[in-house]
Amino acid sequence: MLIIFGGTFDPIHNGHLEIATKLYNTFNQDITLLPIGIPPYKTSPVTTPHQRLDMINLAIQSYPYLKVNTVELDSDEYSYTYKTINIIRRSVQPTTPILFIIGYDSFVTFDNWDNWRDILSFCHLVVVMRHGYVDDMLSRELKTFCQDKHTDDIKMLKNKPHGNIYKINFTPQDVSSTNIRHNIVHDDSYRKYLDGNVYKYIVMNNLYTKSLI
Ligand code: ATP
C-alpha cells in the first residue's frame, strides 16, 4: 500500500503532521508527502520549491514514517494530480492499493480538477474534515459521483488498488498555511503551529515578510 499526502506545504505545519500521523496510525503504513510544484488552480507558493522542501525535511526529521516525493517539485510543468498519481500508479504493481489524502476544503473543489474522475481509477481518496466546514458542501455532481464509492471498510481499502472514498472520522487542529504566512512575522504565538526547526528556518531566511501573502 502507498499513502500519498499532496499539498503546497507553504509552510508545512502541525495540522499536516497531525493528519499524516493519524493516517499512519490507522493504516500502519509510511506516508509520502507530495509537495506540489506549480499549482494549476491556486496562486503560486510564496517560497521557492527548495525552501518548501527544506522545511519539509526539517519537519519530518522526528517522524520516521514520513517520506517525501519530489516529482512535482522537480518539474517545470503544472502539477496535475491525475498525471502524477498515474505516474505513481504505473511505478507499482497494479494490485497495490494507493491512498491519496485530501482535506475537505480541497475535496469540495475536487470536481474542478482536471480529469478528476480518472483519479479514482488510480487511487482511493481519504477525506479529512477541516474546521469551519460541514460535511454538506459538495456539488450535486460530486455527491452523485461519490455515492457508490464511499466505504468505511479499511480492510477493503487495503485489498483493492483504487476506486473508493474513505472519510476518516477526525478533524485536525484549526491551522492553515495561509494563516501562518499572514501572521508569523508579527505574532510570535503562531510558532506553536510549526515544528521548532521550521520556525527557525522561517526566521533565518526572512520568509513571509512581504505584505502580499
Ligand atoms: P493554504 O492555507 O495555503 O491553502 P493549507 O493549510 O490548506 O494551505 P496545504 O499544503 O494546501 O495547506 O494542504 C495540503 C492538504 O492538507 C490539503 O488537502 C488541505 O485540505 C489539507 N489540510 C491542511 N491543513 C489542514 C487542517 N488544519 N485540517 C484539515 N485539512 C488540512
PDB file of C-alpha atoms and ligand atoms in Angstrom:
ATOM      1  CA  MET A   1       0.000   0.000   0.000  1.00  0.00           C
ATOM      2  CA  LEU A   2       1.130   3.559  -0.758  1.00  0.00           C
ATOM      3  CA  ILE A   3      -0.282   6.546   1.112  1.00  0.00           C
ATOM      4  CA  ILE A   4       0.278   9.904  -0.532  1.00  0.00           C
ATOM      5  CA  PHE A   5      -0.366  13.303   1.016  1.00  0.00           C
ATOM      6  CA  GLY A   6      -0.275  16.118  -1.532  1.00  0.00           C
ATOM      7  CA  GLY A   7      -0.107  19.785  -0.600  1.00  0.00           C
ATOM      8  CA  THR A   8       1.584  23.115  -1.089  1.00  0.00           C
ATOM      9  CA  PHE A   9       3.265  22.931   2.333  1.00  0.00           C
ATOM     10  CA  ASP A  10       3.998  26.684   2.281  1.00  0.00           C
ATOM     11  CA  PRO A  11       4.899  26.128   5.073  1.00  0.00           C
ATOM     12  CA  ILE A  12       4.361  22.596   6.405  1.00  0.00           C
ATOM     13  CA  HIS A  13       2.502  22.955   9.742  1.00  0.00           C
ATOM     14  CA  ASN A  14       1.365  20.827  12.667  1.00  0.00           C
ATOM     15  CA  GLY A  15      -2.026  20.215  11.046  1.00  0.00           C
ATOM     16  CA  HIS A  16      -0.241  18.424   8.194  1.00  0.00           C
ATOM     17  CA  LEU A  17       1.832  16.412  10.662  1.00  0.00           C
ATOM     18  CA  GLU A  18      -1.266  15.520  12.663  1.00  0.00           C
ATOM     19  CA  ILE A  19      -3.052  14.270   9.529  1.00  0.00           C
ATOM     20  CA  ALA A  20      -0.066  12.211   8.418  1.00  0.00           C
ATOM     21  CA  THR A  21       0.312  10.706  11.896  1.00  0.00           C
ATOM     22  CA  LYS A  22      -3.375   9.825  12.096  1.00  0.00           C
ATOM     23  CA  LEU A  23      -3.175   8.062   8.731  1.00  0.00           C
ATOM     24  CA  TYR A  24      -0.017   6.253   9.765  1.00  0.00           C
ATOM     25  CA  ASN A  25      -1.687   5.038  12.955  1.00  0.00           C
ATOM     26  CA  THR A  26      -4.813   3.977  11.068  1.00  0.00           C
ATOM     27  CA  PHE A  27      -3.122   2.067   8.246  1.00  0.00           C
ATOM     28  CA  ASN A  28       0.230   1.230   9.794  1.00  0.00           C
ATOM     29  CA  GLN A  29       1.990   2.384   6.629  1.00  0.00           C
ATOM     30  CA  ASP A  30       4.538   5.089   5.870  1.00  0.00           C
ATOM     31  CA  ILE A  31       3.130   8.317   4.449  1.00  0.00           C
ATOM     32  CA  THR A  32       4.647  10.024   1.420  1.00  0.00           C
ATOM     33  CA  LEU A  33       4.355  13.803   1.311  1.00  0.00           C
ATOM     34  CA  LEU A  34       3.982  15.096  -2.244  1.00  0.00           C
ATOM     35  CA  PRO A  35       4.725  18.826  -2.337  1.00  0.00           C
ATOM     36  CA  ILE A  36       3.169  20.485  -5.345  1.00  0.00           C
ATOM     37  CA  GLY A  37       5.454  22.159  -7.883  1.00  0.00           C
ATOM     38  CA  ILE A  38       3.370  24.690  -9.809  1.00  0.00           C
ATOM     39  CA  PRO A  39      -0.271  24.651  -8.661  1.00  0.00           C
ATOM     40  CA  PRO A  40      -2.677  24.829 -11.593  1.00  0.00           C
ATOM     41  CA  TYR A  41      -5.657  26.082  -9.544  1.00  0.00           C
ATOM     42  CA  LYS A  42      -4.066  28.195  -6.807  1.00  0.00           C
ATOM     43  CA  THR A  43      -1.707  31.154  -6.753  1.00  0.00           C
ATOM     44  CA  SER A  44       1.961  30.211  -6.781  1.00  0.00           C
ATOM     45  CA  PRO A  45       3.642  29.435  -3.469  1.00  0.00           C
ATOM     46  CA  VAL A  46       5.346  32.372  -1.784  1.00  0.00           C
ATOM     47  CA  THR A  47       8.552  30.428  -1.121  1.00  0.00           C
ATOM     48  CA  THR A  48      10.742  28.545  -3.596  1.00  0.00           C
ATOM     49  CA  PRO A  49      10.456  24.775  -4.143  1.00  0.00           C
ATOM     50  CA  HIS A  50      13.841  24.458  -2.475  1.00  0.00           C
ATOM     51  CA  GLN A  51      12.692  26.316   0.644  1.00  0.00           C
ATOM     52  CA  ARG A  52       9.476  24.311   0.922  1.00  0.00           C
ATOM     53  CA  LEU A  53      11.461  21.104   0.613  1.00  0.00           C
ATOM     54  CA  ASP A  54      13.960  22.284   3.250  1.00  0.00           C
ATOM     55  CA  MET A  55      11.074  22.962   5.638  1.00  0.00           C
ATOM     56  CA  ILE A  56       9.503  19.558   4.964  1.00  0.00           C
ATOM     57  CA  ASN A  57      12.806  17.811   5.564  1.00  0.00           C
ATOM     58  CA  LEU A  58      13.298  19.680   8.833  1.00  0.00           C
ATOM     59  CA  ALA A  59       9.758  18.872   9.986  1.00  0.00           C
ATOM     60  CA  ILE A  60       9.905  15.165   9.212  1.00  0.00           C
ATOM     61  CA  GLN A  61      13.236  14.568  10.969  1.00  0.00           C
ATOM     62  CA  SER A  62      11.439  13.293  14.056  1.00  0.00           C
ATOM     63  CA  TYR A  63       8.819  11.334  12.086  1.00  0.00           C
ATOM     64  CA  PRO A  64      10.475   8.171  10.715  1.00  0.00           C
ATOM     65  CA  TYR A  65       7.239   7.158   8.976  1.00  0.00           C
ATOM     66  CA  LEU A  66       7.123  10.300   6.812  1.00  0.00           C
ATOM     67  CA  LYS A  67       8.836  10.385   3.407  1.00  0.00           C
ATOM     68  CA  VAL A  68       8.857  12.954   0.639  1.00  0.00           C
ATOM     69  CA  ASN A  69       8.414  12.542  -3.116  1.00  0.00           C
ATOM     70  CA  THR A  70       9.808  15.462  -5.152  1.00  0.00           C
ATOM     71  CA  VAL A  71       8.497  14.506  -8.592  1.00  0.00           C
ATOM     72  CA  GLU A  72       6.202  17.549  -8.767  1.00  0.00           C
ATOM     73  CA  LEU A  73       8.696  19.909  -7.119  1.00  0.00           C
ATOM     74  CA  ASP A  74      11.366  18.895  -9.625  1.00  0.00           C
ATOM     75  CA  SER A  75       9.173  19.541 -12.645  1.00  0.00           C
ATOM     76  CA  ASP A  76       8.771  22.814 -14.566  1.00  0.00           C
ATOM     77  CA  GLU A  77       5.246  21.875 -15.585  1.00  0.00           C
ATOM     78  CA  TYR A  78       1.966  22.450 -13.788  1.00  0.00           C
ATOM     79  CA  SER A  79       1.346  19.758 -11.184  1.00  0.00           C
ATOM     80  CA  TYR A  80      -1.814  17.923 -12.126  1.00  0.00           C
ATOM     81  CA  THR A  81      -2.803  15.288  -9.586  1.00  0.00           C
ATOM     82  CA  TYR A  82      -4.252  12.963 -12.226  1.00  0.00           C
ATOM     83  CA  LYS A  83      -0.906  12.980 -14.067  1.00  0.00           C
ATOM     84  CA  THR A  84       1.263  12.474 -11.008  1.00  0.00           C
ATOM     85  CA  ILE A  85      -0.897   9.743  -9.497  1.00  0.00           C
ATOM     86  CA  ASN A  86      -0.957   7.987 -12.847  1.00  0.00           C
ATOM     87  CA  ILE A  87       2.858   8.059 -12.944  1.00  0.00           C
ATOM     88  CA  ILE A  88       2.975   6.683  -9.403  1.00  0.00           C
ATOM     89  CA  ARG A  89       0.324   4.055 -10.289  1.00  0.00           C
ATOM     90  CA  ARG A  90       2.497   2.817 -13.164  1.00  0.00           C
ATOM     91  CA  SER A  91       5.501   2.556 -10.898  1.00  0.00           C
ATOM     92  CA  VAL A  92       3.879  -0.032  -8.607  1.00  0.00           C
ATOM     93  CA  GLN A  93       2.116  -3.368  -9.050  1.00  0.00           C
ATOM     94  CA  PRO A  94      -1.407  -2.996 -10.473  1.00  0.00           C
ATOM     95  CA  THR A  95      -2.724  -4.677  -7.327  1.00  0.00           C
ATOM     96  CA  THR A  96      -1.006  -2.270  -4.911  1.00  0.00           C
ATOM     97  CA  PRO A  97      -3.526  -0.027  -3.134  1.00  0.00           C
ATOM     98  CA  ILE A  98      -2.780   3.700  -3.360  1.00  0.00           C
ATOM     99  CA  LEU A  99      -4.446   6.152  -0.959  1.00  0.00           C
ATOM    100  CA  PHE A 100      -4.466   9.876  -1.669  1.00  0.00           C
ATOM    101  CA  ILE A 101      -5.192  12.113   1.338  1.00  0.00           C
ATOM    102  CA  ILE A 102      -7.230  15.248   0.775  1.00  0.00           C
ATOM    103  CA  GLY A 103      -8.624  17.851   3.195  1.00  0.00           C
ATOM    104  CA  TYR A 104     -12.328  18.638   2.975  1.00  0.00           C
ATOM    105  CA  ASP A 105     -11.657  22.211   1.786  1.00  0.00           C
ATOM    106  CA  SER A 106      -9.817  20.763  -1.229  1.00  0.00           C
ATOM    107  CA  PHE A 107     -12.334  17.968  -1.686  1.00  0.00           C
ATOM    108  CA  VAL A 108     -15.205  20.459  -2.183  1.00  0.00           C
ATOM    109  CA  THR A 109     -13.396  21.702  -5.298  1.00  0.00           C
ATOM    110  CA  PHE A 110     -12.352  18.237  -6.445  1.00  0.00           C
ATOM    111  CA  ASP A 111     -14.786  18.276  -9.379  1.00  0.00           C
ATOM    112  CA  ASN A 112     -12.981  21.334 -10.770  1.00  0.00           C
ATOM    113  CA  TRP A 113      -9.679  19.471 -11.004  1.00  0.00           C
ATOM    114  CA  ASP A 114      -8.642  18.293 -14.450  1.00  0.00           C
ATOM    115  CA  ASN A 115      -9.704  14.689 -15.145  1.00  0.00           C
ATOM    116  CA  TRP A 116     -10.919  14.339 -11.564  1.00  0.00           C
ATOM    117  CA  ARG A 117     -12.971  11.223 -12.248  1.00  0.00           C
ATOM    118  CA  ASP A 118      -9.861   9.448 -13.572  1.00  0.00           C
ATOM    119  CA  ILE A 119      -8.072   9.990 -10.276  1.00  0.00           C
ATOM    120  CA  LEU A 120     -10.308   7.339  -8.672  1.00  0.00           C
ATOM    121  CA  SER A 121      -9.171   4.834 -11.269  1.00  0.00           C
ATOM    122  CA  PHE A 122      -5.611   5.250  -9.989  1.00  0.00           C
ATOM    123  CA  CYS A 123      -6.141   5.538  -6.223  1.00  0.00           C
ATOM    124  CA  HIS A 124      -8.567   5.701  -3.307  1.00  0.00           C
ATOM    125  CA  LEU A 125      -9.288   9.032  -1.661  1.00  0.00           C
ATOM    126  CA  VAL A 126      -9.078   9.583   2.087  1.00  0.00           C
ATOM    127  CA  VAL A 127     -11.018  12.713   3.028  1.00  0.00           C
ATOM    128  CA  VAL A 128     -10.057  14.550   6.220  1.00  0.00           C
ATOM    129  CA  MET A 129     -12.531  17.006   7.763  1.00  0.00           C
ATOM    130  CA  ARG A 130     -11.479  20.607   8.326  1.00  0.00           C
ATOM    131  CA  HIS A 131     -12.514  23.150  10.961  1.00  0.00           C
ATOM    132  CA  GLY A 132     -15.082  25.597   9.653  1.00  0.00           C
ATOM    133  CA  TYR A 133     -16.565  23.122   7.182  1.00  0.00           C
ATOM    134  CA  VAL A 134     -19.670  20.996   7.444  1.00  0.00           C
ATOM    135  CA  ASP A 135     -19.958  17.807   5.512  1.00  0.00           C
ATOM    136  CA  ASP A 136     -22.607  19.110   3.167  1.00  0.00           C
ATOM    137  CA  MET A 137     -20.763  21.323   0.735  1.00  0.00           C
ATOM    138  CA  LEU A 138     -20.273  19.113  -2.305  1.00  0.00           C
ATOM    139  CA  SER A 139     -21.796  19.910  -5.670  1.00  0.00           C
ATOM    140  CA  ARG A 140     -24.625  17.642  -6.796  1.00  0.00           C
ATOM    141  CA  GLU A 141     -22.339  16.139  -9.434  1.00  0.00           C
ATOM    142  CA  LEU A 142     -19.621  15.297  -6.945  1.00  0.00           C
ATOM    143  CA  LYS A 143     -22.139  13.914  -4.454  1.00  0.00           C
ATOM    144  CA  THR A 144     -23.578  11.624  -7.114  1.00  0.00           C
ATOM    145  CA  PHE A 145     -20.108  10.521  -8.163  1.00  0.00           C
ATOM    146  CA  CYS A 146     -19.213   9.666  -4.561  1.00  0.00           C
ATOM    147  CA  GLN A 147     -22.408   7.777  -3.749  1.00  0.00           C
ATOM    148  CA  ASP A 148     -21.360   4.246  -4.686  1.00  0.00           C
ATOM    149  CA  LYS A 149     -17.699   4.815  -3.780  1.00  0.00           C
ATOM    150  CA  HIS A 150     -17.974   5.568  -0.068  1.00  0.00           C
ATOM    151  CA  THR A 151     -16.624   2.944   2.275  1.00  0.00           C
ATOM    152  CA  ASP A 152     -15.844   2.583   5.971  1.00  0.00           C
ATOM    153  CA  ASP A 153     -14.132  -0.714   5.360  1.00  0.00           C
ATOM    154  CA  ILE A 154     -10.396  -0.281   5.953  1.00  0.00           C
ATOM    155  CA  LYS A 155      -9.805  -3.912   5.030  1.00  0.00           C
ATOM    156  CA  MET A 156     -11.272  -3.282   1.591  1.00  0.00           C
ATOM    157  CA  LEU A 157      -9.009  -0.246   1.071  1.00  0.00           C
ATOM    158  CA  LYS A 158      -6.059  -2.440   1.911  1.00  0.00           C
ATOM    159  CA  ASN A 159      -7.100  -5.099  -0.579  1.00  0.00           C
ATOM    160  CA  LYS A 160      -8.348  -3.069  -3.547  1.00  0.00           C
ATOM    161  CA  PRO A 161      -5.942  -0.929  -5.582  1.00  0.00           C
ATOM    162  CA  HIS A 162      -8.231   2.084  -6.192  1.00  0.00           C
ATOM    163  CA  GLY A 163     -11.762   3.388  -6.582  1.00  0.00           C
ATOM    164  CA  ASN A 164     -13.125   4.108  -3.092  1.00  0.00           C
ATOM    165  CA  ILE A 165     -13.592   7.159  -0.881  1.00  0.00           C
ATOM    166  CA  TYR A 166     -12.968   6.869   2.847  1.00  0.00           C
ATOM    167  CA  LYS A 167     -13.929   9.686   5.200  1.00  0.00           C
ATOM    168  CA  ILE A 168     -11.718   9.488   8.229  1.00  0.00           C
ATOM    169  CA  ASN A 169     -13.518  10.372  11.415  1.00  0.00           C
ATOM    170  CA  PHE A 170     -11.342  13.131  12.807  1.00  0.00           C
ATOM    171  CA  THR A 171     -10.826  16.871  12.452  1.00  0.00           C
ATOM    172  CA  PRO A 172      -7.241  18.122  12.757  1.00  0.00           C
ATOM    173  CA  GLN A 173      -6.311  21.269  14.654  1.00  0.00           C
ATOM    174  CA  ASP A 174      -7.536  24.554  13.229  1.00  0.00           C
ATOM    175  CA  VAL A 175      -4.486  25.862  11.383  1.00  0.00           C
ATOM    176  CA  SER A 176      -3.652  26.782   7.798  1.00  0.00           C
ATOM    177  CA  SER A 177      -0.514  27.777   5.940  1.00  0.00           C
ATOM    178  CA  THR A 178      -2.256  30.986   4.833  1.00  0.00           C
ATOM    179  CA  ASN A 179      -2.836  31.999   8.438  1.00  0.00           C
ATOM    180  CA  ILE A 180       0.754  31.239   9.346  1.00  0.00           C
ATOM    181  CA  ARG A 181       2.091  33.210   6.362  1.00  0.00           C
ATOM    182  CA  HIS A 182      -0.059  36.198   7.313  1.00  0.00           C
ATOM    183  CA  ASN A 183       0.811  36.228  10.993  1.00  0.00           C
ATOM    184  CA  ILE A 184       4.105  34.540  11.786  1.00  0.00           C
ATOM    185  CA  VAL A 185       6.228  37.659  11.320  1.00  0.00           C
ATOM    186  CA  HIS A 186       4.104  39.857  13.613  1.00  0.00           C
ATOM    187  CA  ASP A 187       2.687  37.357  16.061  1.00  0.00           C
ATOM    188  CA  ASP A 188       5.095  35.039  17.813  1.00  0.00           C
ATOM    189  CA  SER A 189       2.255  32.854  19.134  1.00  0.00           C
ATOM    190  CA  TYR A 190       1.902  31.295  15.665  1.00  0.00           C
ATOM    191  CA  ARG A 191       5.142  29.422  16.179  1.00  0.00           C
ATOM    192  CA  LYS A 192       3.166  26.847  18.190  1.00  0.00           C
ATOM    193  CA  TYR A 193       1.728  25.605  14.887  1.00  0.00           C
ATOM    194  CA  LEU A 194       5.170  24.844  13.481  1.00  0.00           C
ATOM    195  CA  ASP A 195       7.945  22.384  14.110  1.00  0.00           C
ATOM    196  CA  GLY A 196      10.669  24.291  16.015  1.00  0.00           C
ATOM    197  CA  ASN A 197      13.265  23.874  13.270  1.00  0.00           C
ATOM    198  CA  VAL A 198      10.813  25.050  10.619  1.00  0.00           C
ATOM    199  CA  TYR A 199      10.140  28.150  12.695  1.00  0.00           C
ATOM    200  CA  LYS A 200      13.887  28.840  12.968  1.00  0.00           C
ATOM    201  CA  TYR A 201      14.284  28.342   9.209  1.00  0.00           C
ATOM    202  CA  ILE A 202      11.500  30.849   8.502  1.00  0.00           C
ATOM    203  CA  VAL A 203      13.121  33.435  10.760  1.00  0.00           C
ATOM    204  CA  MET A 204      16.652  32.849   9.458  1.00  0.00           C
ATOM    205  CA  ASN A 205      15.575  33.131   5.843  1.00  0.00           C
ATOM    206  CA  ASN A 206      13.205  36.061   6.353  1.00  0.00           C
ATOM    207  CA  LEU A 207      10.306  34.144   4.853  1.00  0.00           C
ATOM    208  CA  TYR A 208       6.765  35.509   4.745  1.00  0.00           C
ATOM    209  CA  THR A 209       7.855  39.076   5.500  1.00  0.00           C
ATOM    210  CA  LYS A 210       6.192  40.704   2.482  1.00  0.00           C
ATOM    211  CA  SER A 211       2.672  42.014   2.967  1.00  0.00           C
ATOM    212  CA  LEU A 212       1.185  40.480  -0.189  1.00  0.00           C
ATOM    213  CA  ILE A 213       0.971  36.913   1.062  1.00  0.00           C
TER     214      ILE A 213
HETATM  215  P1  ATP B   1      -3.290  27.153   2.431  1.00  0.00           P
HETATM  216  O1  ATP B   1      -3.797  27.913   3.613  1.00  0.00           O
HETATM  217  O2  ATP B   1      -2.129  27.835   1.755  1.00  0.00           O
HETATM  218  O3  ATP B   1      -4.375  26.724   1.479  1.00  0.00           O
HETATM  219  P2  ATP B   1      -3.180  24.587   3.829  1.00  0.00           P
HETATM  220  O4  ATP B   1      -3.012  24.864   5.280  1.00  0.00           O
HETATM  221  O5  ATP B   1      -4.529  24.181   3.346  1.00  0.00           O
HETATM  222  O6  ATP B   1      -2.618  25.824   2.983  1.00  0.00           O
HETATM  223  P3  ATP B   1      -1.897  22.743   2.063  1.00  0.00           P
HETATM  224  O7  ATP B   1      -0.459  22.420   1.965  1.00  0.00           O
HETATM  225  O8  ATP B   1      -2.518  23.441   0.935  1.00  0.00           O
HETATM  226  O9  ATP B   1      -2.096  23.548   3.448  1.00  0.00           O
HETATM  227  O10 ATP B   1      -2.724  21.437   2.454  1.00  0.00           O
HETATM  228  C1  ATP B   1      -2.456  20.149   1.964  1.00  0.00           C
HETATM  229  C2  ATP B   1      -3.660  19.291   2.236  1.00  0.00           C
HETATM  230  O11 ATP B   1      -3.886  19.223   3.648  1.00  0.00           O
HETATM  231  C3  ATP B   1      -4.961  19.849   1.636  1.00  0.00           C
HETATM  232  O12 ATP B   1      -5.729  18.751   1.154  1.00  0.00           O
HETATM  233  C4  ATP B   1      -5.635  20.523   2.806  1.00  0.00           C
HETATM  234  O13 ATP B   1      -7.029  20.499   2.668  1.00  0.00           O
HETATM  235  C5  ATP B   1      -5.188  19.653   3.973  1.00  0.00           C
HETATM  236  N1  ATP B   1      -5.090  20.395   5.234  1.00  0.00           N
HETATM  237  C6  ATP B   1      -4.125  21.259   5.584  1.00  0.00           C
HETATM  238  N2  ATP B   1      -4.315  21.722   6.824  1.00  0.00           N
HETATM  239  C7  ATP B   1      -5.432  21.130   7.286  1.00  0.00           C
HETATM  240  C8  ATP B   1      -6.164  21.213   8.521  1.00  0.00           C
HETATM  241  N3  ATP B   1      -5.775  22.004   9.527  1.00  0.00           N
HETATM  242  N4  ATP B   1      -7.289  20.446   8.643  1.00  0.00           N
HETATM  243  C9  ATP B   1      -7.686  19.642   7.628  1.00  0.00           C
HETATM  244  N5  ATP B   1      -7.048  19.536   6.431  1.00  0.00           N
HETATM  245  C10 ATP B   1      -5.934  20.274   6.258  1.00  0.00           C
END
